[in-house]
Amino acid sequence: MRDAAIALGVLILACGCPASKPTKNPLDLWSGRYQSAKLEVELELDGASYTGTVVKQGERYPLTAKPAGTDELEGQFTVGEESFACTLHMTKQGLDFTTGSSTYVLTEVRAPANPLDSGGDPSAPANPLDAGGGSTPDPSPAP
């Protein structure tokens, strides 16, 4: 058993795979960046609540929010000395940010797709090294 564990460790190291970034906590549904043409919201889990920033026309406003049900956060953002109530509602595409009588429909901003992956970003330029069907043996002899 010990030999198998050592062999697995050597295989992983030999792969040359870079250390990956920790994956997002599957229980943390809100952390991320969301945007529309008029507004951007950044959220990060902070204990049992969320902190972040609301950005409008380049101005950044601190935001705090707490869960209020399964698909909603209630919070406030601060402009100077004033605080304003807001509600964030989870949607399939991102979230709706409501404050006062205004609702902003925001889309989640995701990290760009890996262009070396065979399922890469279709909007990215064609990758000349991608065989397009998974792993294909390289016919050239090893040096």
C-alpha atoms as an extended CHARMM CRD file, in Angstrom:
* protein
*
       143  EXT
         1         1  MET       CA              0.0000000000        0.0000000000        0.0000000000  PROA      1               0.0000000000
         2         2  ARG       CA              2.8340000000        2.3700000000        0.8850000000  PROA      2               0.0000000000
         3         3  ASP       CA              4.5290000000        1.6190000000       -2.4460000000  PROA      3               0.0000000000
         4         4  ALA       CA              1.3140000000        2.4660000000       -4.2940000000  PROA      4               0.0000000000
         5         5  ALA       CA              1.0790000000        5.8110000000       -2.4760000000  PROA      5               0.0000000000
         6         6  ILE       CA              4.7030000000        6.6180000000       -3.3200000000  PROA      6               0.0000000000
         7         7  ALA       CA              4.1660000000        5.6250000000       -6.9580000000  PROA      7               0.0000000000
         8         8  LEU       CA              1.1040000000        7.8610000000       -7.1470000000  PROA      8               0.0000000000
         9         9  GLY       CA              3.0610000000       10.7680000000       -5.6710000000  PROA      9               0.0000000000
        10        10  VAL       CA              5.8880000000       10.2770000000       -8.1750000000  PROA      10              0.0000000000
        11        11  LEU       CA              3.3740000000       10.0950000000      -11.0300000000  PROA      11              0.0000000000
        12        12  ILE       CA              1.7490000000       13.3450000000       -9.9580000000  PROA      12              0.0000000000
        13        13  LEU       CA              5.1210000000       15.0870000000       -9.6990000000  PROA      13              0.0000000000
        14        14  ALA       CA              6.2650000000       13.6570000000      -13.0310000000  PROA      14              0.0000000000
        15        15  CYS       CA              3.1440000000       15.0070000000      -14.6770000000  PROA      15              0.0000000000
        16        16  GLY       CA              4.5870000000       18.4820000000      -14.3230000000  PROA      16              0.0000000000
        17        17  CYS       CA              1.1570000000       19.8240000000      -13.5380000000  PROA      17              0.0000000000
        18        18  PRO       CA              1.3080000000       23.2160000000      -11.8500000000  PROA      18              0.0000000000
        19        19  ALA       CA             -0.2900000000       23.5500000000       -8.4450000000  PROA      19              0.0000000000
        20        20  SER       CA             -3.8570000000       24.5270000000       -9.0890000000  PROA      20              0.0000000000
        21        21  LYS       CA             -5.7070000000       27.3220000000       -7.3920000000  PROA      21              0.0000000000
        22        22  PRO       CA             -7.9810000000       26.0570000000       -4.6130000000  PROA      22              0.0000000000
        23        23  THR       CA            -11.4480000000       25.3810000000       -5.9580000000  PROA      23              0.0000000000
        24        24  LYS       CA            -14.3840000000       27.4620000000       -4.8450000000  PROA      24              0.0000000000
        25        25  ASN       CA            -16.2220000000       26.1800000000       -1.7740000000  PROA      25              0.0000000000
        26        26  PRO       CA            -19.3290000000       24.4350000000       -3.1890000000  PROA      26              0.0000000000
        27        27  LEU       CA            -21.3740000000       25.7610000000       -0.2670000000  PROA      27              0.0000000000
        28        28  ASP       CA            -20.3840000000       29.3480000000       -1.0890000000  PROA      28              0.0000000000
        29        29  LEU       CA            -22.8690000000       30.2630000000       -3.7990000000  PROA      29              0.0000000000
        30        30  TRP       CA            -22.3350000000       34.0240000000       -3.7710000000  PROA      30              0.0000000000
        31        31  SER       CA            -18.6040000000       34.8330000000       -3.8740000000  PROA      31              0.0000000000
        32        32  GLY       CA            -17.6150000000       36.1830000000       -7.2550000000  PROA      32              0.0000000000
        33        33  ARG       CA            -17.8260000000       39.0940000000       -9.6300000000  PROA      33              0.0000000000
        34        34  TYR       CA            -21.0490000000       40.1360000000      -11.3430000000  PROA      34              0.0000000000
        35        35  GLN       CA            -21.5920000000       42.9110000000      -13.8650000000  PROA      35              0.0000000000
        36        36  SER       CA            -23.8990000000       44.6890000000      -16.2730000000  PROA      36              0.0000000000
        37        37  ALA       CA            -23.2540000000       47.6750000000      -18.5170000000  PROA      37              0.0000000000
        38        38  LYS       CA            -24.0530000000       50.0110000000      -15.6010000000  PROA      38              0.0000000000
        39        39  LEU       CA            -22.9630000000       48.2440000000      -12.4080000000  PROA      39              0.0000000000
        40        40  GLU       CA            -20.4550000000       45.7430000000      -11.0410000000  PROA      40              0.0000000000
        41        41  VAL       CA            -20.6400000000       43.8340000000       -7.7410000000  PROA      41              0.0000000000
        42        42  GLU       CA            -17.8240000000       41.8570000000       -6.1380000000  PROA      42              0.0000000000
        43        43  LEU       CA            -18.6390000000       39.5400000000       -3.2080000000  PROA      43              0.0000000000
        44        44  GLU       CA            -16.4530000000       37.4900000000       -0.8890000000  PROA      44              0.0000000000
        45        45  LEU       CA            -17.4820000000       35.1860000000        1.9430000000  PROA      45              0.0000000000
        46        46  ASP       CA            -16.4670000000       36.6280000000        5.3180000000  PROA      46              0.0000000000
        47        47  GLY       CA            -17.5150000000       34.2380000000        8.0920000000  PROA      47              0.0000000000
        48        48  ALA       CA            -21.3060000000       33.9420000000        7.9820000000  PROA      48              0.0000000000
        49        49  SER       CA            -21.7660000000       37.0700000000        5.8600000000  PROA      49              0.0000000000
        50        50  TYR       CA            -20.3760000000       38.6660000000        2.7040000000  PROA      50              0.0000000000
        51        51  THR       CA            -18.2640000000       41.7250000000        2.0930000000  PROA      51              0.0000000000
        52        52  GLY       CA            -17.5290000000       43.3250000000       -1.2130000000  PROA      52              0.0000000000
        53        53  THR       CA            -17.7540000000       46.3380000000       -3.4340000000  PROA      53              0.0000000000
        54        54  VAL       CA            -20.3490000000       47.9510000000       -5.6670000000  PROA      54              0.0000000000
        55        55  VAL       CA            -18.8010000000       49.8010000000       -8.6270000000  PROA      55              0.0000000000
        56        56  LYS       CA            -20.7430000000       52.3720000000      -10.6660000000  PROA      56              0.0000000000
        57        57  GLN       CA            -19.1010000000       54.7540000000      -13.1510000000  PROA      57              0.0000000000
        58        58  GLY       CA            -15.6960000000       54.0100000000      -11.6290000000  PROA      58              0.0000000000
        59        59  GLU       CA            -16.7980000000       54.8530000000       -8.0770000000  PROA      59              0.0000000000
        60        60  ARG       CA            -16.3430000000       52.0350000000       -5.5290000000  PROA      60              0.0000000000
        61        61  TYR       CA            -18.7250000000       51.6100000000       -2.5920000000  PROA      61              0.0000000000
        62        62  PRO       CA            -18.1710000000       49.1090000000        0.2700000000  PROA      62              0.0000000000
        63        63  LEU       CA            -20.8700000000       46.4400000000        0.5730000000  PROA      63              0.0000000000
        64        64  THR       CA            -21.8650000000       44.0670000000        3.3880000000  PROA      64              0.0000000000
        65        65  ALA       CA            -24.6590000000       41.4810000000        3.1690000000  PROA      65              0.0000000000
        66        66  LYS       CA            -26.0970000000       38.4940000000        5.0220000000  PROA      66              0.0000000000
        67        67  PRO       CA            -28.1380000000       35.5240000000        3.7890000000  PROA      67              0.0000000000
        68        68  ALA       CA            -31.9070000000       36.0580000000        3.8980000000  PROA      68              0.0000000000
        69        69  GLY       CA            -33.2040000000       32.7320000000        2.6520000000  PROA      69              0.0000000000
        70        70  THR       CA            -31.7460000000       30.3070000000        0.1440000000  PROA      70              0.0000000000
        71        71  ASP       CA            -31.4230000000       32.6250000000       -2.8430000000  PROA      71              0.0000000000
        72        72  GLU       CA            -31.2070000000       36.1110000000       -1.3700000000  PROA      72              0.0000000000
        73        73  LEU       CA            -28.8160000000       38.3810000000        0.5030000000  PROA      73              0.0000000000
        74        74  GLU       CA            -29.8520000000       41.5300000000        2.3460000000  PROA      74              0.0000000000
        75        75  GLY       CA            -27.2930000000       44.1960000000        2.9940000000  PROA      75              0.0000000000
        76        76  GLN       CA            -26.1250000000       47.7310000000        2.6070000000  PROA      76              0.0000000000
        77        77  PHE       CA            -23.5220000000       49.7070000000        0.7190000000  PROA      77              0.0000000000
        78        78  THR       CA            -21.9020000000       52.9100000000        1.8930000000  PROA      78              0.0000000000
        79        79  VAL       CA            -21.4880000000       56.1580000000       -0.0220000000  PROA      79              0.0000000000
        80        80  GLY       CA            -19.4600000000       58.5900000000        2.0670000000  PROA      80              0.0000000000
        81        81  GLU       CA            -21.2040000000       58.7300000000        5.4440000000  PROA      81              0.0000000000
        82        82  GLU       CA            -24.5340000000       57.3770000000        4.1630000000  PROA      82              0.0000000000
        83        83  SER       CA            -25.6190000000       53.7230000000        4.0160000000  PROA      83              0.0000000000
        84        84  PHE       CA            -28.2220000000       52.4170000000        1.5950000000  PROA      84              0.0000000000
        85        85  ALA       CA            -30.1630000000       49.1450000000        1.8230000000  PROA      85              0.0000000000
        86        86  CYS       CA            -29.8710000000       46.6080000000       -0.9750000000  PROA      86              0.0000000000
        87        87  THR       CA            -31.0520000000       43.1120000000       -1.8360000000  PROA      87              0.0000000000
        88        88  LEU       CA            -29.1940000000       40.5960000000       -3.9670000000  PROA      88              0.0000000000
        89        89  HSD       CA            -31.2590000000       37.8090000000       -5.5330000000  PROA      89              0.0000000000
        90        90  MET       CA            -29.5690000000       34.7610000000       -7.1180000000  PROA      90              0.0000000000
        91        91  THR       CA            -30.5660000000       34.0010000000      -10.7290000000  PROA      91              0.0000000000
        92        92  LYS       CA            -29.4260000000       31.3630000000      -13.2340000000  PROA      92              0.0000000000
        93        93  GLN       CA            -27.1640000000       33.8800000000      -14.9990000000  PROA      93              0.0000000000
        94        94  GLY       CA            -25.8930000000       35.7640000000      -11.9470000000  PROA      94              0.0000000000
        95        95  LEU       CA            -27.8390000000       38.0230000000       -9.6280000000  PROA      95              0.0000000000
        96        96  ASP       CA            -30.2930000000       40.8910000000       -9.4470000000  PROA      96              0.0000000000
        97        97  PHE       CA            -29.1000000000       43.8250000000       -7.3220000000  PROA      97              0.0000000000
        98        98  THR       CA            -31.9540000000       45.9800000000       -6.0100000000  PROA      98              0.0000000000
        99        99  THR       CA            -31.6430000000       49.2560000000       -4.1370000000  PROA      99              0.0000000000
       100       100  GLY       CA            -34.4110000000       51.8210000000       -3.7670000000  PROA      100             0.0000000000
       101       101  SER       CA            -36.6130000000       51.4790000000       -6.8720000000  PROA      101             0.0000000000
       102       102  SER       CA            -33.7390000000       50.3210000000       -9.1360000000  PROA      102             0.0000000000
       103       103  THR       CA            -32.9100000000       46.7230000000      -10.0380000000  PROA      103             0.0000000000
       104       104  TYR       CA            -29.7360000000       45.8450000000      -11.9370000000  PROA      104             0.0000000000
       105       105  VAL       CA            -29.5740000000       42.4720000000      -13.7090000000  PROA      105             0.0000000000
       106       106  LEU       CA            -25.9720000000       41.2740000000      -13.3630000000  PROA      106             0.0000000000
       107       107  THR       CA            -24.2250000000       38.3710000000      -15.0670000000  PROA      107             0.0000000000
       108       108  GLU       CA            -21.5290000000       36.3810000000      -13.2820000000  PROA      108             0.0000000000
       109       109  VAL       CA            -18.0520000000       37.0580000000      -14.6750000000  PROA      109             0.0000000000
       110       110  ARG       CA            -16.2000000000       33.7800000000      -15.0120000000  PROA      110             0.0000000000
       111       111  ALA       CA            -12.5020000000       33.1690000000      -15.4870000000  PROA      111             0.0000000000
       112       112  PRO       CA            -11.5210000000       32.7690000000      -19.1370000000  PROA      112             0.0000000000
       113       113  ALA       CA            -11.4940000000       29.2410000000      -20.4840000000  PROA      113             0.0000000000
       114       114  ASN       CA             -8.1910000000       27.4210000000      -20.8690000000  PROA      114             0.0000000000
       115       115  PRO       CA             -7.3000000000       27.6370000000      -24.5850000000  PROA      115             0.0000000000
       116       116  LEU       CA             -5.1710000000       24.4650000000      -24.2920000000  PROA      116             0.0000000000
       117       117  ASP       CA             -8.2090000000       22.4670000000      -23.1870000000  PROA      117             0.0000000000
       118       118  SER       CA             -9.9320000000       20.4860000000      -25.9660000000  PROA      118             0.0000000000
       119       119  GLY       CA            -13.2110000000       22.0240000000      -24.8330000000  PROA      119             0.0000000000
       120       120  GLY       CA            -11.7210000000       25.5380000000      -24.9780000000  PROA      120             0.0000000000
       121       121  ASP       CA            -13.4780000000       28.8490000000      -25.3810000000  PROA      121             0.0000000000
       122       122  PRO       CA            -15.2920000000       28.8680000000      -28.7540000000  PROA      122             0.0000000000
       123       123  SER       CA            -14.7680000000       32.6400000000      -29.0610000000  PROA      123             0.0000000000
       124       124  ALA       CA            -10.9920000000       32.2560000000      -28.6800000000  PROA      124             0.0000000000
       125       125  PRO       CA             -8.8400000000       32.0440000000      -31.8070000000  PROA      125             0.0000000000
       126       126  ALA       CA             -8.3100000000       28.5260000000      -33.1540000000  PROA      126             0.0000000000
       127       127  ASN       CA             -5.5880000000       26.6570000000      -31.2850000000  PROA      127             0.0000000000
       128       128  PRO       CA             -3.2230000000       25.0600000000      -33.8390000000  PROA      128             0.0000000000
       129       129  LEU       CA             -2.0490000000       22.4730000000      -31.2700000000  PROA      129             0.0000000000
       130       130  ASP       CA             -5.5310000000       21.2320000000      -30.3630000000  PROA      130             0.0000000000
       131       131  ALA       CA             -6.3990000000       17.9600000000      -32.1190000000  PROA      131             0.0000000000
       132       132  GLY       CA            -10.0050000000       18.6070000000      -31.1810000000  PROA      132             0.0000000000
       133       133  GLY       CA            -10.8470000000       15.1190000000      -29.9710000000  PROA      133             0.0000000000
       134       134  GLY       CA             -8.9820000000       14.5210000000      -26.7750000000  PROA      134             0.0000000000
       135       135  SER       CA             -5.5560000000       12.9450000000      -26.6650000000  PROA      135             0.0000000000
       136       136  THR       CA             -3.8550000000       12.1580000000      -29.9750000000  PROA      136             0.0000000000
       137       137  PRO       CA             -0.4270000000       10.5180000000      -30.0890000000  PROA      137             0.0000000000
       138       138  ASP       CA              2.3380000000       12.7190000000      -31.4740000000  PROA      138             0.0000000000
       139       139  PRO       CA              3.7180000000       10.8710000000      -34.5160000000  PROA      139             0.0000000000
       140       140  SER       CA              7.1200000000       12.5470000000      -34.3020000000  PROA      140             0.0000000000
       141       141  PRO       CA              9.8670000000       10.5120000000      -32.6050000000  PROA      141             0.0000000000
       142       142  ALA       CA             11.0290000000       11.5830000000      -29.1710000000  PROA      142             0.0000000000
       143       143  PRO       CA             14.4030000000       13.4080000000      -29.1960000000  PROA      143             0.0000000000
